[in-house]
Coordinates of C-alpha atoms in Angstrom, one line a residue:
X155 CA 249.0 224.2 171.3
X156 CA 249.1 227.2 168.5
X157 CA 248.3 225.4 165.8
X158 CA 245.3 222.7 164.9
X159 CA 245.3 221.1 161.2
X160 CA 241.8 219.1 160.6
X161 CA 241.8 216.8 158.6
X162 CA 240.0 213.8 156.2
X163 CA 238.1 212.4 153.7
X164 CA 235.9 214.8 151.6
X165 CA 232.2 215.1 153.1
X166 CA 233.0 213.9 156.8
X167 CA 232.5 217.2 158.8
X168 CA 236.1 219.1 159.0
X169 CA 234.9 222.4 158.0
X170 CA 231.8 221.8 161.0
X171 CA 234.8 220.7 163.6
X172 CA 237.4 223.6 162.7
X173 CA 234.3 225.7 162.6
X174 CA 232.6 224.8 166.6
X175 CA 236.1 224.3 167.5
X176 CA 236.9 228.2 166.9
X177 CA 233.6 229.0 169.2
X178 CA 235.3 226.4 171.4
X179 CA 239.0 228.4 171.9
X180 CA 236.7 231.9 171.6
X181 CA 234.5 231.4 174.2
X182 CA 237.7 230.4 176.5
X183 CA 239.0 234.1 175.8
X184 CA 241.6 232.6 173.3
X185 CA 242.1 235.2 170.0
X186 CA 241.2 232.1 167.9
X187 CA 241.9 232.2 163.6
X188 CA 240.0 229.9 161.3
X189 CA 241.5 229.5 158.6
X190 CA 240.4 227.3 155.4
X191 CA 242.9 226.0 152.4
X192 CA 240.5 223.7 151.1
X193 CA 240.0 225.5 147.4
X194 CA 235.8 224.3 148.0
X195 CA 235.6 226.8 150.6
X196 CA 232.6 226.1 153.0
X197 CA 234.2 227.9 155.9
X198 CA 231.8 231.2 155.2
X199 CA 228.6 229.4 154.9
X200 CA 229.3 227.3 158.0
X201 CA 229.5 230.2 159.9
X202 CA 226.8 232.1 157.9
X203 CA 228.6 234.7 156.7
X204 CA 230.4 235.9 153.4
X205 CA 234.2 235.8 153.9
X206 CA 236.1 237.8 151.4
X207 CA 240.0 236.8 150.8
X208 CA 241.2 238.4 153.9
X209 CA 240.9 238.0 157.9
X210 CA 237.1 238.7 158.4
X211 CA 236.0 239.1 161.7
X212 CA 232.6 236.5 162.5
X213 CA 229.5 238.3 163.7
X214 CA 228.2 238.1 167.0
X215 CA 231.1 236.5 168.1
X216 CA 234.1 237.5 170.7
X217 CA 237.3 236.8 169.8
X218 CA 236.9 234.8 166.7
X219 CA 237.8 235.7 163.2
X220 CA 238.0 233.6 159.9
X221 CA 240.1 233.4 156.6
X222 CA 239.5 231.7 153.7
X223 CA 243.1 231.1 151.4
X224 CA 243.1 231.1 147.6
X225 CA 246.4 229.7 147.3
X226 CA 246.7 230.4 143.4
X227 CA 246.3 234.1 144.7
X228 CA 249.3 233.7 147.5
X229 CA 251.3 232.2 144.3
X230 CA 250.8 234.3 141.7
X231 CA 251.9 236.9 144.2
X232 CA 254.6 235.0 144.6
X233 CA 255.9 234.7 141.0
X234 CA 255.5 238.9 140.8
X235 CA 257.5 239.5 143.5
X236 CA 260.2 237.1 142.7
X237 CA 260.0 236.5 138.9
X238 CA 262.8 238.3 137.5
X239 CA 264.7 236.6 140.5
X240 CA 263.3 232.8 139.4
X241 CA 264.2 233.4 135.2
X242 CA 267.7 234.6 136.3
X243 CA 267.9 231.6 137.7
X244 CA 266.7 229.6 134.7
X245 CA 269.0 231.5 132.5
X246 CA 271.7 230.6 134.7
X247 CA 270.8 227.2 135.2
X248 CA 270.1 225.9 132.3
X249 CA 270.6 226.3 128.6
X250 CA 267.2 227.2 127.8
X251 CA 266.5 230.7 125.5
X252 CA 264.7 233.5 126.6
X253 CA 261.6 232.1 124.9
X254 CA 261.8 228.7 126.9
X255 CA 262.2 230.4 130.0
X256 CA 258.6 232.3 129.8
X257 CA 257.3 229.5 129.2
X258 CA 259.1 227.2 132.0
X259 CA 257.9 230.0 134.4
X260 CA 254.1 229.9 133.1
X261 CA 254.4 226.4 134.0
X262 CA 252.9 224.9 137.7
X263 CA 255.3 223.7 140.0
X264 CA 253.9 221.1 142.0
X265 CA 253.2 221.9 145.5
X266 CA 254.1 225.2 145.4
X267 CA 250.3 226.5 145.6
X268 CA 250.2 224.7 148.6
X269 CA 253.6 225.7 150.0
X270 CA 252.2 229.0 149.3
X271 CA 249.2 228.5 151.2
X272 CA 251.2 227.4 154.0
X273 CA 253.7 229.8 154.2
X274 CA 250.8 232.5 154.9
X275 CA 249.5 230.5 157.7
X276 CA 253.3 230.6 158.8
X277 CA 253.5 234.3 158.3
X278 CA 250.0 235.0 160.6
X279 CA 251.2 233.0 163.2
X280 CA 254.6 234.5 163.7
X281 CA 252.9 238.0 163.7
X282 CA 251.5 236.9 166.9
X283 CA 248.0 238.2 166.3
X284 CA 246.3 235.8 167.8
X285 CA 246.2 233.2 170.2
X286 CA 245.1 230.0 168.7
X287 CA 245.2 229.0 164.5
X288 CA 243.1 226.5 163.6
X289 CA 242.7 225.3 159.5
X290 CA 240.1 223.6 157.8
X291 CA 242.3 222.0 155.4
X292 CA 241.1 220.2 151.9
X293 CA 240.2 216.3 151.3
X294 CA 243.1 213.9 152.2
X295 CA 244.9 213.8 148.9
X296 CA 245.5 217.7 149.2
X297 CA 245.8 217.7 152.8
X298 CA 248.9 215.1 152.6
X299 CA 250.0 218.0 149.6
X300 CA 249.8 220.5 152.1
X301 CA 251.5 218.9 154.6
X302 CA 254.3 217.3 152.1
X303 CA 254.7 220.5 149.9
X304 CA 257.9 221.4 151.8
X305 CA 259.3 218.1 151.5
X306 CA 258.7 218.4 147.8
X307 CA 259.9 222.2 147.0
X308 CA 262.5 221.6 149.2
X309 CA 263.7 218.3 146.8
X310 CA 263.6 221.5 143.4
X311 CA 265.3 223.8 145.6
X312 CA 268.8 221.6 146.0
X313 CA 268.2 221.0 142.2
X314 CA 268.3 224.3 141.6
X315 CA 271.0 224.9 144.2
X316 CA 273.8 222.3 143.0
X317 CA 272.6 223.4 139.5
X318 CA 273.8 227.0 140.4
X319 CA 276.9 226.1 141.9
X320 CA 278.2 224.4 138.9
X321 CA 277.3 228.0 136.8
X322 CA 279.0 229.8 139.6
X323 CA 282.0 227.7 139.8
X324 CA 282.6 227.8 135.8
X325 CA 281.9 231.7 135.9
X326 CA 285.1 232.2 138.9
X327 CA 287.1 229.7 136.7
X328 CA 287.1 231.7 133.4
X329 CA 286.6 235.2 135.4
X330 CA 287.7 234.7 138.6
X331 CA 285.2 236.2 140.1
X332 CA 282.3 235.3 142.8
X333 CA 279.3 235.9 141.2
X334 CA 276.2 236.4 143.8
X335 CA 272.9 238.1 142.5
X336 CA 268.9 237.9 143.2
X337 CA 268.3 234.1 142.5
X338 CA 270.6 233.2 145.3
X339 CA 268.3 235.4 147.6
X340 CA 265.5 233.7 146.6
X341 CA 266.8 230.5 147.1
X342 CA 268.4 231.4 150.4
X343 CA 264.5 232.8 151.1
X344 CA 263.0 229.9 149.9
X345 CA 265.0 227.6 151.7
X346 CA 264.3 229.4 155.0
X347 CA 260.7 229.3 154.5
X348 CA 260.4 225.4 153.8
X349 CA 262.2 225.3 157.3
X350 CA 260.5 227.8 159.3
X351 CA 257.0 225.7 157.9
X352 CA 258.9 222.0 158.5
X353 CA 259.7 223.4 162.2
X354 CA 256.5 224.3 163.1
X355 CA 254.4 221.0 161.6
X356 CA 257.3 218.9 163.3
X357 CA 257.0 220.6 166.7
X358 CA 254.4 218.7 169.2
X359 CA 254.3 221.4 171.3
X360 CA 252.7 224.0 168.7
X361 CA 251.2 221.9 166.2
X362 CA 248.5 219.0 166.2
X363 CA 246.9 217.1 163.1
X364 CA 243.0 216.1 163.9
X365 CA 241.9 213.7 161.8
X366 CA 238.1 213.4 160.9
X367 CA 236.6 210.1 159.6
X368 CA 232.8 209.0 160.0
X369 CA 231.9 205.1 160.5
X370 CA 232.0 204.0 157.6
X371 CA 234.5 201.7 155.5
X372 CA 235.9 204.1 152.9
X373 CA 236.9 206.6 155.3
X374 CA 237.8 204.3 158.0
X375 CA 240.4 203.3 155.4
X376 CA 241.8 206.7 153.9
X377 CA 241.9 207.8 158.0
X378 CA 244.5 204.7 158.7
X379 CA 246.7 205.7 155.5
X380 CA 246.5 209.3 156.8
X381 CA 247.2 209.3 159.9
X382 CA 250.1 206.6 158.6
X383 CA 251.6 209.0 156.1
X384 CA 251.3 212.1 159.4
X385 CA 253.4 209.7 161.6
X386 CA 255.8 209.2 158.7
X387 CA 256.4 213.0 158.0
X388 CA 256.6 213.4 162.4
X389 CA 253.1 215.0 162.9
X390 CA 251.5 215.0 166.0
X391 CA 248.1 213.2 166.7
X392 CA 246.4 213.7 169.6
X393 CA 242.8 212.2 169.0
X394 CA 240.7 211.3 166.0
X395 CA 236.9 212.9 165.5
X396 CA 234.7 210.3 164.0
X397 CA 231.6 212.5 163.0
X398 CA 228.1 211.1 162.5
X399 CA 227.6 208.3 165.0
X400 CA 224.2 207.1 165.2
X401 CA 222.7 207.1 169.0
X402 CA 219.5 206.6 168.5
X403 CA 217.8 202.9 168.0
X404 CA 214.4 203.5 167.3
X405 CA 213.5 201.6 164.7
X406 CA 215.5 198.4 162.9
X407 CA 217.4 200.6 160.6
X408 CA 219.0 202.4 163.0
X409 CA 219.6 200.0 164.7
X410 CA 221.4 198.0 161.9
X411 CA 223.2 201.1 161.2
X412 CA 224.1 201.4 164.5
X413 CA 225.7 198.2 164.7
X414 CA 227.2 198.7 161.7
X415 CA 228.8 201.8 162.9
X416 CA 230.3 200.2 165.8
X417 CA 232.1 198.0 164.2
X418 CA 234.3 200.9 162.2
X419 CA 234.4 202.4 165.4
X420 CA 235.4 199.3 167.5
X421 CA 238.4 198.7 164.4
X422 CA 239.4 203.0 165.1
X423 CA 239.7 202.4 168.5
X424 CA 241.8 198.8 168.3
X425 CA 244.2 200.5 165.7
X426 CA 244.6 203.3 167.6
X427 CA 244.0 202.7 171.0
X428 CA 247.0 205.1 172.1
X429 CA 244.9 207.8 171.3
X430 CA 241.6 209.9 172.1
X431 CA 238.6 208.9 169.9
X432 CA 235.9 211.5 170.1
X433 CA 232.7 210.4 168.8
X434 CA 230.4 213.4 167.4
X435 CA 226.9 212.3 167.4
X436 CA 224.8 212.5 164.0
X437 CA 221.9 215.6 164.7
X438 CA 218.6 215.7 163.2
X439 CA 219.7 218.8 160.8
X440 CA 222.5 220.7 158.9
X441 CA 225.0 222.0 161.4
X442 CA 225.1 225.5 159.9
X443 CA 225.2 228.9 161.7
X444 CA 226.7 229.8 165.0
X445 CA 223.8 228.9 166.9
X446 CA 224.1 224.9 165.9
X447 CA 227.5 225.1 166.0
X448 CA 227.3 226.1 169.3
X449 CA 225.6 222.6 170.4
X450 CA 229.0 220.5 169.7
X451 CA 232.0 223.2 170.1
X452 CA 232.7 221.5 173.6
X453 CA 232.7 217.8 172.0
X454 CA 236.2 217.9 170.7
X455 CA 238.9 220.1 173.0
X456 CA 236.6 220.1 175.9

């Protein structure tokens, strides 16, 4: 496995699991990447430690580094390095004026901030630099973007594409002449990069989705429709994490909770008894800092 996606509702511990899990891979002499897309990032202050917008070795720690993506960044890079490429092919495309065409390119494109963001996770892990890649990814709604981004920009680029052909075909009528230039580079480039990204999330071998839920009713929900949508697209699921489980049963309350708890768990492991349900117990503080994280890295993979 090269690559491990987490997962979940907002507030149920994914940044804590991709974070012990990269002490897990480390301390097993893997070259292990973290790397968060969630735009909240929290991957620097669960480690303890500033992360600045490029690979940032953690402290005190073998083999582990960490990377926190600013996915408007990776775009806007983007649209400098292709942008006379992209209005060439709005002038081409369509009938709009130079004017229009500013603005159309000022404009988001949905999912391409995320298919951005992906496409540099794509780009580390063909460079081979390390061993294992594991991403702290944003709350479900984004994650699903993340995942689906592809899908979507792949939907704009055969737009684009059948809209091109037409100009090309009208130019060789009147001219007749082929007429080939930058935009059909970029979305030759495009296209291969929705594919190289499709390849790898699709391929069980590399890639596994790990999602996190705590016992509760809201996120005991959102996980089903996750992992329902992840099965849909062809992503691989392993086990589910549910984070926070109450052990203790000292006093009425927790007990009540406790019960209550099992019963989300109990539903978890009915729906989805063809996989492993790993139960992280709640602890008596924050888990911050390499030192705490250390106390559940082996809870997961191990």
């Amino acid at each position: 496995m090269k690559l491990v996606l987490f997962g979940g509702k907002g507030g149920v511990g994914k940044t804590t699991c991709s974070s012990s899990s990269g002490l897990y891979f480390a301390e097993k002499k893997q070259k292990t990447l973290v790397i968060c897309t969630d735009p909240a990032h929290s991957l620097g202050d669960s480690y303890g430690q500033a992360l600045e917008n490029e690979i940032n070795k953690i402290e005190g720690v073998e083999n582990l580094s960490a990377l926190e993506i600013n996915s408007n960044i990776r775009l806007e890079e983007f649209k400098k390095k292709h942008g006379d490429a992209i209005k060439k092919l709005l002038d081409t495309a369509t009938q709009l004026d130079e004017e229009d065409i500013e603005s159309m390119f000022q404009l988001p494109i949905p999912g391409m901030d995320e298919l951005m963001g992906f496409k540099a996770i794509v780009d580390l892990i063909e460079e081979s630099n390390f061993d294992k890649y594991i991403v702290d990814t944003a709350p479900t709604g984004h994650a699903l973007k993340l995942i689906f981004s592809p899908q979507l920009i792949n939907d704009y680029v055969k737009v684009m594409a059948k809209m091109r052909w037409k100009y090309k075909y009208m130019v060789k009528t009147f001219s007749g002449k082929n007429t080939t230039d930058t935009s059909d580079d970029f979305l030759m480039d495009l296209k291969r990069t929705i594919t190289r990204i499709e390849k790898l999330l699709k391929d069980e071998d590399l890639c596994e989705f790990v999602p996190v839920a705590i016992p509760e009713a809201m996120s005991v929900l959102e996980t089903q429709r996750l992992i329902s949508e992840l099965i849909k697209y062809g992503i691989h699921i392993q086990r589910i994490v549910i984070n926070n489980v109450i052990t203790s049963e000292g006093c009425q309350f927790c007990r009540d909770r406790k019960n209550q708890q099992q019963f989300y768990i109990n539903q978890i492991r009915d729906k989805f008894a063809h996989l492993k349900i790993v139960l992280i117990p709640l602890q008596n503080s924050e888990i911050r800092g390499i030192e705490k994280l250390n106390k559940i890295k082996n809870l997961i993979f191990g």
